[in-house]
Short mmCIF file of C-alpha atoms in Angstrom, two decimals:
data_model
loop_
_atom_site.label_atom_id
_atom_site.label_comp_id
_atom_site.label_asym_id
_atom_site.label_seq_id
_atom_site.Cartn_x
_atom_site.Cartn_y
_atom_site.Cartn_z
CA UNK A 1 92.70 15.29 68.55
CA UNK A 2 94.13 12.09 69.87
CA UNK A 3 92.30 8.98 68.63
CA UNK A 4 90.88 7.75 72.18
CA UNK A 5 88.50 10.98 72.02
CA UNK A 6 88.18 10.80 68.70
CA UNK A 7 86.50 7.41 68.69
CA UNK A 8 84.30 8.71 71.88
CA UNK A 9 82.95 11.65 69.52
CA UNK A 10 82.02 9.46 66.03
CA UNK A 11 80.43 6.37 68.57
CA UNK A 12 77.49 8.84 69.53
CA UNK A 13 75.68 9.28 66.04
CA UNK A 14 75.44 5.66 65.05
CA UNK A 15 72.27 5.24 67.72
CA UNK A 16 69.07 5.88 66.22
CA UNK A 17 67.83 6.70 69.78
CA UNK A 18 69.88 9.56 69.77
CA UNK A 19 68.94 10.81 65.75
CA UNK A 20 65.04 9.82 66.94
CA UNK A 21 65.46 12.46 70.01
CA UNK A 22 67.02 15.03 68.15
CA UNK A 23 64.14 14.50 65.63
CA UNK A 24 61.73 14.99 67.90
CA UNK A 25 63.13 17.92 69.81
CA UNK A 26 63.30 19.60 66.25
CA UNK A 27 59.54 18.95 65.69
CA UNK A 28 58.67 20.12 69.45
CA UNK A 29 60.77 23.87 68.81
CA UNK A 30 59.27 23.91 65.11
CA UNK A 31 56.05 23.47 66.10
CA UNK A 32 56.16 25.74 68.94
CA UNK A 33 57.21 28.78 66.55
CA UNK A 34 54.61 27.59 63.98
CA UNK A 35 51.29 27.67 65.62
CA UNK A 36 52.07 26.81 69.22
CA UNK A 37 52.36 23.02 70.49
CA UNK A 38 48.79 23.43 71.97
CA UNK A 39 46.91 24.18 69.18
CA UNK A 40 48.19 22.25 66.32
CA UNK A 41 46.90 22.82 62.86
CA UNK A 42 47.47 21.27 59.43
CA UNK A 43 49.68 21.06 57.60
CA UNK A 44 51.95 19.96 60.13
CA UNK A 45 55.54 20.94 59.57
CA UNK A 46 57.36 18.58 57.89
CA UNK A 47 59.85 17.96 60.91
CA UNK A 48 57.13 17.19 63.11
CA UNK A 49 55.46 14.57 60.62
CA UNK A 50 58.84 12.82 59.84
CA UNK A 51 59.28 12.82 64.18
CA UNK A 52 56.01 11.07 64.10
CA UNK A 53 56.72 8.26 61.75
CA UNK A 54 60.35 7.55 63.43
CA UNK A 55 58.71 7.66 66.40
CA UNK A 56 56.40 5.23 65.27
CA UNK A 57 59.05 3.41 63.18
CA UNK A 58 60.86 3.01 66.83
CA UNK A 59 58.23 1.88 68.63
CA UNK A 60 57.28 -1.52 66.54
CA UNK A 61 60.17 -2.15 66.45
CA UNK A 62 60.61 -2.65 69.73
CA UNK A 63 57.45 -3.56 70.37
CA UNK A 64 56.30 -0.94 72.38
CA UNK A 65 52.96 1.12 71.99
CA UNK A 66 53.61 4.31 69.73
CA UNK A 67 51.62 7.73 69.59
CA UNK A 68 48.45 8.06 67.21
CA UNK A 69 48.53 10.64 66.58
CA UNK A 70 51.04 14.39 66.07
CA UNK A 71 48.85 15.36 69.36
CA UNK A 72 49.71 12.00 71.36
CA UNK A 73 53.44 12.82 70.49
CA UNK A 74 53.25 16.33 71.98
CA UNK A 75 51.62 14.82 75.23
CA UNK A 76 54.52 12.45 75.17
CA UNK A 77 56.92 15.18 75.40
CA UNK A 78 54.95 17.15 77.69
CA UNK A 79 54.58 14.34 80.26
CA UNK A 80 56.55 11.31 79.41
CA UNK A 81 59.95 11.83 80.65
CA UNK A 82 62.90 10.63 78.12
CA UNK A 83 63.92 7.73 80.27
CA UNK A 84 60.52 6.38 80.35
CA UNK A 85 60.52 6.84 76.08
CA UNK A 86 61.15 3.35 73.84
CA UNK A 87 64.57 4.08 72.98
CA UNK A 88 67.94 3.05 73.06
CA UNK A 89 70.44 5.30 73.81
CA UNK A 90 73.66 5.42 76.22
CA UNK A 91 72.34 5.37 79.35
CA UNK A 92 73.91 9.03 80.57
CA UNK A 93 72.41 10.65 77.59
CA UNK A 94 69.41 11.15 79.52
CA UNK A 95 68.32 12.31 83.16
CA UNK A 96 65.91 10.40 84.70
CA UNK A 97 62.69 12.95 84.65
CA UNK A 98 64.18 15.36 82.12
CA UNK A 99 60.93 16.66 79.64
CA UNK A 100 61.20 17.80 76.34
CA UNK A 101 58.07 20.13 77.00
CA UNK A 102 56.83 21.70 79.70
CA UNK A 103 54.01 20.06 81.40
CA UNK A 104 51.94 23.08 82.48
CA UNK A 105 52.81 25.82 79.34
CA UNK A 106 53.50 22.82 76.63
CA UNK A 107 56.97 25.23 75.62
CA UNK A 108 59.77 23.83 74.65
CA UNK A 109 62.01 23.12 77.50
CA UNK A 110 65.77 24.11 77.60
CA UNK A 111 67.21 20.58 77.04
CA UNK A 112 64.26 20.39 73.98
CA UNK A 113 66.55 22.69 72.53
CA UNK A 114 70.00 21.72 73.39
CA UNK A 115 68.33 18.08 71.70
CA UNK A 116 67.53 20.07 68.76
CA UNK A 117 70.88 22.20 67.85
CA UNK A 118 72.57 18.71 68.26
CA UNK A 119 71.38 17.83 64.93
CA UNK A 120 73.66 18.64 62.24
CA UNK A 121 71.33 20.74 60.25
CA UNK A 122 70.16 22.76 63.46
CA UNK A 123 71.92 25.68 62.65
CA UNK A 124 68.49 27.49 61.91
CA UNK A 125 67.59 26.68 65.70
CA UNK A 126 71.16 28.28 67.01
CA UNK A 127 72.36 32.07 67.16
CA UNK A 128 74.84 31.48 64.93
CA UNK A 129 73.73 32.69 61.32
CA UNK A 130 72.62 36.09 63.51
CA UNK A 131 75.64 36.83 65.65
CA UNK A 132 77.85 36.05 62.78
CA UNK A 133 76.09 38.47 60.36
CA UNK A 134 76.42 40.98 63.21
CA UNK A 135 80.06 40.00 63.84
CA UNK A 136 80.52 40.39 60.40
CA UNK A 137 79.06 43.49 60.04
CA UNK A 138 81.09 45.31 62.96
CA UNK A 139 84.11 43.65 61.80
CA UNK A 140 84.33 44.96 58.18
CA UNK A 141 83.15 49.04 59.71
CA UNK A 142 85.84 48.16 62.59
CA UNK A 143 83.58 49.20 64.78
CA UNK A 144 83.97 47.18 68.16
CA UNK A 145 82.30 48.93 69.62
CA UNK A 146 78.98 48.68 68.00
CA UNK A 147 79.08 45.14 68.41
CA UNK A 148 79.44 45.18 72.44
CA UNK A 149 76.94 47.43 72.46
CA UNK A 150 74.36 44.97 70.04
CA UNK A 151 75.15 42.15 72.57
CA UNK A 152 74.57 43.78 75.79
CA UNK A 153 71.28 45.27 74.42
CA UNK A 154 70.15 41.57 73.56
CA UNK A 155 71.44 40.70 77.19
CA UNK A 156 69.77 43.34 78.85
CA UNK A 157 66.76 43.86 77.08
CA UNK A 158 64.96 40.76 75.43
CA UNK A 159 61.76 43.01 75.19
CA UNK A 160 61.19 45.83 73.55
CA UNK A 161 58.10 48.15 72.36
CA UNK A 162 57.64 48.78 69.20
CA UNK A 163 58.67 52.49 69.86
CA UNK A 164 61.87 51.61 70.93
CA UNK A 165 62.56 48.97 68.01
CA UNK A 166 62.02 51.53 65.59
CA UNK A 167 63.46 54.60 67.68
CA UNK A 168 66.94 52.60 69.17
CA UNK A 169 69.01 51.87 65.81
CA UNK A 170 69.60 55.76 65.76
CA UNK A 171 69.88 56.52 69.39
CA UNK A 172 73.02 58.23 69.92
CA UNK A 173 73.84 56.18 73.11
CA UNK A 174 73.39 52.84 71.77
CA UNK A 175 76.21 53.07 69.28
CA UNK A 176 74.50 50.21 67.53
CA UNK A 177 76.22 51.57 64.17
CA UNK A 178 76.14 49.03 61.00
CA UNK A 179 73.83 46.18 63.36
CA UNK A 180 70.75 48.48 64.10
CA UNK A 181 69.19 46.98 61.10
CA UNK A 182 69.34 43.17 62.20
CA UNK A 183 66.82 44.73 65.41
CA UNK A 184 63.42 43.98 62.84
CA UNK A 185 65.13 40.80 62.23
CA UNK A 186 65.23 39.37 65.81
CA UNK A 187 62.78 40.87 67.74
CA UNK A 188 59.35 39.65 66.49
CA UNK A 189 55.85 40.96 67.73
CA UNK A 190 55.43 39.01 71.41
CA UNK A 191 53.23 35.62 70.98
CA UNK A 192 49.76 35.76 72.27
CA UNK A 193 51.14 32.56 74.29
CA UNK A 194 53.01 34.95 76.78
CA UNK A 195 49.56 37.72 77.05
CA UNK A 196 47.68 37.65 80.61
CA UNK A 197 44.31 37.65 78.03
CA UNK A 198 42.11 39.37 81.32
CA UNK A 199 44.61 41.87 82.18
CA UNK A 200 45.75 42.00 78.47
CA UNK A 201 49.58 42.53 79.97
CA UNK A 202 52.54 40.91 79.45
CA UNK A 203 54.81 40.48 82.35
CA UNK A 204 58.69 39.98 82.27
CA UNK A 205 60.86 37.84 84.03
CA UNK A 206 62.66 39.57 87.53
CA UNK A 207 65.90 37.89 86.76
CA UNK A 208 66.34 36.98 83.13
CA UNK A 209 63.96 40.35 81.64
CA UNK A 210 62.47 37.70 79.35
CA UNK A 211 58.88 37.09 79.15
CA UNK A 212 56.98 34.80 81.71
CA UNK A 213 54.26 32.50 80.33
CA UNK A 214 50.70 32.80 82.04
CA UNK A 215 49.90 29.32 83.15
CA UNK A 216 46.34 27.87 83.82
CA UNK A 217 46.43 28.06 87.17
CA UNK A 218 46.91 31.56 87.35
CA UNK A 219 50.89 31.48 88.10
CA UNK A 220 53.70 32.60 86.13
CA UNK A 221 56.55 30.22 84.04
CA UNK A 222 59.76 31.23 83.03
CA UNK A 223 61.39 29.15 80.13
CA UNK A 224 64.96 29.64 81.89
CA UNK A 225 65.86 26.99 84.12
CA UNK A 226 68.16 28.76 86.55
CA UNK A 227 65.04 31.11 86.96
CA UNK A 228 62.80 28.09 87.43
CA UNK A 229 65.31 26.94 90.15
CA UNK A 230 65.23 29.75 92.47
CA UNK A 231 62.27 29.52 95.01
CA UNK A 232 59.87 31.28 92.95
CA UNK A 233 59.89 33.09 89.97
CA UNK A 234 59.94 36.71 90.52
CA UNK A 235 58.07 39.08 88.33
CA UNK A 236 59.47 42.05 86.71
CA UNK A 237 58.04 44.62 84.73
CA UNK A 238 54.56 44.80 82.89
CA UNK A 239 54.21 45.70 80.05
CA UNK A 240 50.65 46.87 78.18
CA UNK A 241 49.65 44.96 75.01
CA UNK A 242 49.23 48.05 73.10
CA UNK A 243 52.10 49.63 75.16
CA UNK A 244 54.31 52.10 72.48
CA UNK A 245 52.66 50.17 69.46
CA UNK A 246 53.14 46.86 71.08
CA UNK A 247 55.57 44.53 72.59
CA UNK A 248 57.92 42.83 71.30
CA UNK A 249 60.62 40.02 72.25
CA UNK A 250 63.65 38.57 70.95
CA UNK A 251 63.39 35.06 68.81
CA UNK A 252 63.82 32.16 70.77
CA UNK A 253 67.62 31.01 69.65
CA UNK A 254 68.98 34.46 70.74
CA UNK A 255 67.17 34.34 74.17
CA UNK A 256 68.27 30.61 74.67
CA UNK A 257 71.96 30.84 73.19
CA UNK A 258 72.85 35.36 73.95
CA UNK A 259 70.06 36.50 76.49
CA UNK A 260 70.90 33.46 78.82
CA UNK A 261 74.21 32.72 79.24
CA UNK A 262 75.42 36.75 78.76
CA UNK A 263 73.42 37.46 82.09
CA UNK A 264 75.86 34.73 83.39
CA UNK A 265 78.54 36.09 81.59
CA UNK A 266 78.40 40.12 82.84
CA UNK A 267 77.95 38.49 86.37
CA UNK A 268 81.63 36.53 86.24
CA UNK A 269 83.24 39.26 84.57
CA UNK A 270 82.28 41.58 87.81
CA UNK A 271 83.70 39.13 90.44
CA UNK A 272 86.75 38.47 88.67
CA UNK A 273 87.33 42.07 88.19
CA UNK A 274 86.63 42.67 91.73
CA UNK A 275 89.69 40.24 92.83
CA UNK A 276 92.07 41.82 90.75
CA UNK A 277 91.90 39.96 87.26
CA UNK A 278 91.34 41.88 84.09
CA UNK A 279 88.49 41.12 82.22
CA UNK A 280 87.73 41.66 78.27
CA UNK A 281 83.90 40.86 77.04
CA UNK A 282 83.44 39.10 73.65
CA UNK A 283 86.67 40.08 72.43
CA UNK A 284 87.37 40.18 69.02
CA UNK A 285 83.85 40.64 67.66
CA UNK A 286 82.58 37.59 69.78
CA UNK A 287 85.66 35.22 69.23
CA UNK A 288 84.90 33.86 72.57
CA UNK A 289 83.39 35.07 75.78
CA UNK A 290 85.63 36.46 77.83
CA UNK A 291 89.20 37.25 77.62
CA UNK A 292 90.68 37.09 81.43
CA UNK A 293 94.45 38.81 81.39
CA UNK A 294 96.53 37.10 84.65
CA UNK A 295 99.58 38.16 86.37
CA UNK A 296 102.52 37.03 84.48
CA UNK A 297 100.51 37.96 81.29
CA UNK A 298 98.69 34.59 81.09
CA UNK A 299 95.62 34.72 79.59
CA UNK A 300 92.16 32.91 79.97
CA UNK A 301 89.46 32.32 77.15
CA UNK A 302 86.22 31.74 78.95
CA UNK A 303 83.08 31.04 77.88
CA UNK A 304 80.07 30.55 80.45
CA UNK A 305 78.09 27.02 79.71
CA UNK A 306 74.82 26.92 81.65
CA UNK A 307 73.66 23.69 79.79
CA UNK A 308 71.18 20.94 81.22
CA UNK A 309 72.67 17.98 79.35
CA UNK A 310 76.80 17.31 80.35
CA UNK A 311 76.48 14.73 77.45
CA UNK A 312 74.99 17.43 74.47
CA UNK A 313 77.53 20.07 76.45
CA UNK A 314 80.45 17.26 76.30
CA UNK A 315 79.94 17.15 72.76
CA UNK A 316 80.61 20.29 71.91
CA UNK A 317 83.88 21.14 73.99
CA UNK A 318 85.95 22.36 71.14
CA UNK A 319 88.25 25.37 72.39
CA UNK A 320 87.76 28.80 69.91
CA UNK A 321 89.96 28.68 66.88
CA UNK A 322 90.09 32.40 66.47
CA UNK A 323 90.38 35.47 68.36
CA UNK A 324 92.78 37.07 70.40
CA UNK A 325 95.47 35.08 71.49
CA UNK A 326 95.52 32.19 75.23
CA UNK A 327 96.96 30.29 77.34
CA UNK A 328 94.06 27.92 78.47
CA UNK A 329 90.55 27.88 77.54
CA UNK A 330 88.17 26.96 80.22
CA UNK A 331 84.09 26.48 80.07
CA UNK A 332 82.26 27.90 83.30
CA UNK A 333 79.10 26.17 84.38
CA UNK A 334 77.17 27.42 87.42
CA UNK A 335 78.23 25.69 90.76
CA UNK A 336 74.51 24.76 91.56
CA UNK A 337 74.18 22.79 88.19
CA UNK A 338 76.95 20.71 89.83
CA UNK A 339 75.80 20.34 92.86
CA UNK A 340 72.54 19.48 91.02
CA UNK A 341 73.82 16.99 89.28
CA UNK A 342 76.73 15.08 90.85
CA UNK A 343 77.97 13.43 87.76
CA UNK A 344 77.63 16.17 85.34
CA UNK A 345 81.73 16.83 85.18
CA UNK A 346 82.24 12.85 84.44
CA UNK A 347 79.85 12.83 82.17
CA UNK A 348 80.39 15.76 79.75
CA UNK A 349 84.70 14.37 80.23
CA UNK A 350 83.58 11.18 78.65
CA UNK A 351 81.73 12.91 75.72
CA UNK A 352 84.04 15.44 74.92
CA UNK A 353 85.98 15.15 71.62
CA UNK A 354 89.25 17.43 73.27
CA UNK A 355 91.21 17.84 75.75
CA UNK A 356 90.50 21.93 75.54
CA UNK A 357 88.13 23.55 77.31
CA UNK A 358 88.79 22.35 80.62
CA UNK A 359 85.24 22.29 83.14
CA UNK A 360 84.69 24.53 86.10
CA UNK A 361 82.22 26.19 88.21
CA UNK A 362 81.82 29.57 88.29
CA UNK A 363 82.99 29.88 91.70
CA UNK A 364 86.03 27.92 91.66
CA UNK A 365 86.90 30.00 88.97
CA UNK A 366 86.82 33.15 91.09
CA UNK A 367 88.65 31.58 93.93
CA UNK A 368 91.42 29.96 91.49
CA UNK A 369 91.73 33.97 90.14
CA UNK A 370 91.66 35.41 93.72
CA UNK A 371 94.29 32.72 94.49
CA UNK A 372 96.11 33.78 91.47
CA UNK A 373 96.21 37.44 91.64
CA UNK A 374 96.95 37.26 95.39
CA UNK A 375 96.34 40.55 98.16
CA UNK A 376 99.79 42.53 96.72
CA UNK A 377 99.06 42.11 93.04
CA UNK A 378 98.37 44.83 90.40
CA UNK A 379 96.48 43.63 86.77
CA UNK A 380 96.56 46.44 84.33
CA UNK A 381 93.83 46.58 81.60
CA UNK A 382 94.23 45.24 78.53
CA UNK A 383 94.79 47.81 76.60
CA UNK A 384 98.51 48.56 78.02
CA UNK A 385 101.62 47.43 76.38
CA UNK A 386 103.24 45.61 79.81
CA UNK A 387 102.01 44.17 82.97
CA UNK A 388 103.20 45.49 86.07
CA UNK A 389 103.11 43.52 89.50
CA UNK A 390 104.68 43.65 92.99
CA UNK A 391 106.62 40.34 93.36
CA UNK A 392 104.94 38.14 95.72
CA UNK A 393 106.28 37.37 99.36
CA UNK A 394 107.35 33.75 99.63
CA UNK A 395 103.77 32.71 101.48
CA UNK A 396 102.31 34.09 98.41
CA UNK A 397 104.61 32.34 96.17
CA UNK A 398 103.94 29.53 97.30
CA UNK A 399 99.47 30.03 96.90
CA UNK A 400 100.76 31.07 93.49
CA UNK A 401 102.57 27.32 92.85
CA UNK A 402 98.98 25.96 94.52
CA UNK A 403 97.07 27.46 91.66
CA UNK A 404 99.92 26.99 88.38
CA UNK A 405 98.23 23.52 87.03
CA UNK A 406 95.76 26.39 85.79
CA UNK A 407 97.47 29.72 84.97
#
């Protein structure tokens, strides 16, 4: 790592704005899996007291009025957006508006939780200790196979009933092998937070399958941002309470960090198999994303991003160190988060720590493939020894020289 973006990524920690909001995010996600951020009850977990007293701390010392009260602080985060907070932090860290909590349901939002895992002891609050244990696992049976199939089921299916949680480790067509066990482990009974009490149902989300939270005024909340973006959120299926010995739904971190951005993943893999690129999921027992195989035998690591923060994103931007073999690593974020937020790309540059992954949207990443793989080109899977291809007439040469800077 050269020293200019070296210096960029050890500058960031020395605020105590930035430790205080991480601090608090941690408290917000803590005390939402502990009893709920709407009905508090002692004792208080201890990340939420110690957010209180920084936050207090922080707030005398800049003379500025603090909370009372653990209650006061969860009202900040529910209505006080971060820009509005007494702290001092760069001022691209934070987008104007952006809540920590949501200000109908009181759940944590998605940037409470891309605050939290920013914390160096967050790795409770990530997927990591569970997909590695399952990686693990799949690695040392060599079973591959087992592990594509434990991803797409937490893709595809972030409920379950309890029938199927007990029944699906030795279904035949799951080929869950050596990871059916970790099920019991990640998919907990469904909180009473997510229950329509009259109906006494529990409806999932259209797009994401996850489950919508009831909200007081008798709509529906989904804790997925690109979902909340689309003109309404759509309702999926119901689900019983009692339904098969009861519902249940996959913890929090795996919905937030798998569920999420593998919906976004299956999606890209489709279109850029559909112009002619070949596409590997998760390869190597979840090194990275996706491995995408171009003409020429150039190869892409991608991994989709859909992140709310460029700055928390930025921070992370270190290329995989392990895993099948590439020629450029790039990090996909959905064109409407760009469009959303014009200086997204120049913010997460200036935060990033290496030159590797380079930023795109999704769709210029089709259209820079398309462009690649050009009408008269063959991509043969994976799997084969060579790569075949019909060489390229000299307009398409030249769309080929267009698009080298990335393949």
């Amino acid at each position: 790592m050269d020293q200019n973006h070296a210096n960029r990524a050890t500058s960031w920690p020395d605020s105590e704005g930035i430790r205080l909001l991480r601090s608090v995010a941690t408290a917000m996600v803590r005390l939402g899996e502990a009893t709920g951020t709407q009905s508090l009850s002692r004792p208080y977990p201890e990340e939420a007291q110690s957010a209180l007293n920084r936050t207090v701390l922080a707030c005398l010392l800049l003379q500025a009025e603090p909370p009372t009260s653990l209650p006061d602080l969860v009202a900040w985060a529910a209505q006080r957006p971060l820009d509005r907070w007494p702290l001092t932090v760069p001022a691209d860290a934070i987008r104007p508006g952006a809540l920590l909590l949501d200000e109908v349901t009181h759940q944590p939002t998605q940037l409470c939780y891309e605050w939290a895992v920013d914390a160096e002891e967050s790795t409770a609050l990530s997927e990591q200790p569970f997909m590695s244990s399952a990686s693990t696992r799949c690695r040392e049976e060599e079973y591959p196979e087992a592990y594509r199939a434990f991803r797409r089921l937490l893709i595809r299916h972030p409920v379950l009933t309890h029938r199927a949680l007990v029944t699906l480790p030795a279904a035949d067509d799951r080929d869950l092998g050596p990871v059916g066990e970790l099920l019991h482990e990640i998919y907990q009974p469904a909180p009473a937070a997510f229950l329509d009490r009259r109906r006494r149902v529990y409806t999932a989300c259209g797009r994401c399958h996850a489950l919508l939270h009831p909200t007081t005024t008798d709509r529906l909340w989904c804790e997925r941002r690109t979902c909340q973006n689309q003109d309404s959120v759509r309702p999926g299926r119901e689900y019983r309470a009692d339904e098969d010995g009861g519902i249940h739904l996959l913890i929090r971190p795996l919905r937030q960090w798998v569920s999420a951005p593998g919906i976004l993943e299956e999606r890209l893999a489709r279109k850029l198999e559909k112009v002619g690129a070949d596409v590997e999921l998760w390869p190597d027992y979840g090194a990275y994303g996706m491995r995408v195989r171009m003409p020429g035998g150039r190869t892409l690591a991608v991994e989709h991003k859909d992140w709310t923060n460029p700055a928390l994103l930025g921070r992370r931007a270190f290329p995989p160190l392990s895993g099948p073999p590439y020629d450029r690593c790039v990090w996909v974020v959905p064109a409407a988060r760009l469009r959303e937020q014009p200086t997204f790309r120049m913010t997460f540059e200036r935060y990033r720590p290496t030159r590797m992954p380079e930023l795109m949207s999704d769709k210029d990443l089709v259209e820079s493939v398309r462009k690649a793989v050009g009408p008269n080109r063959t991509v043969v899977s994976l799997s084969h020894a060579t790569l075949t291809k019909t060489e390229p007439s000299s307009s398409e040469a030249t769309e080929t020289e267009l698009t080298e800077g990335l393949f």
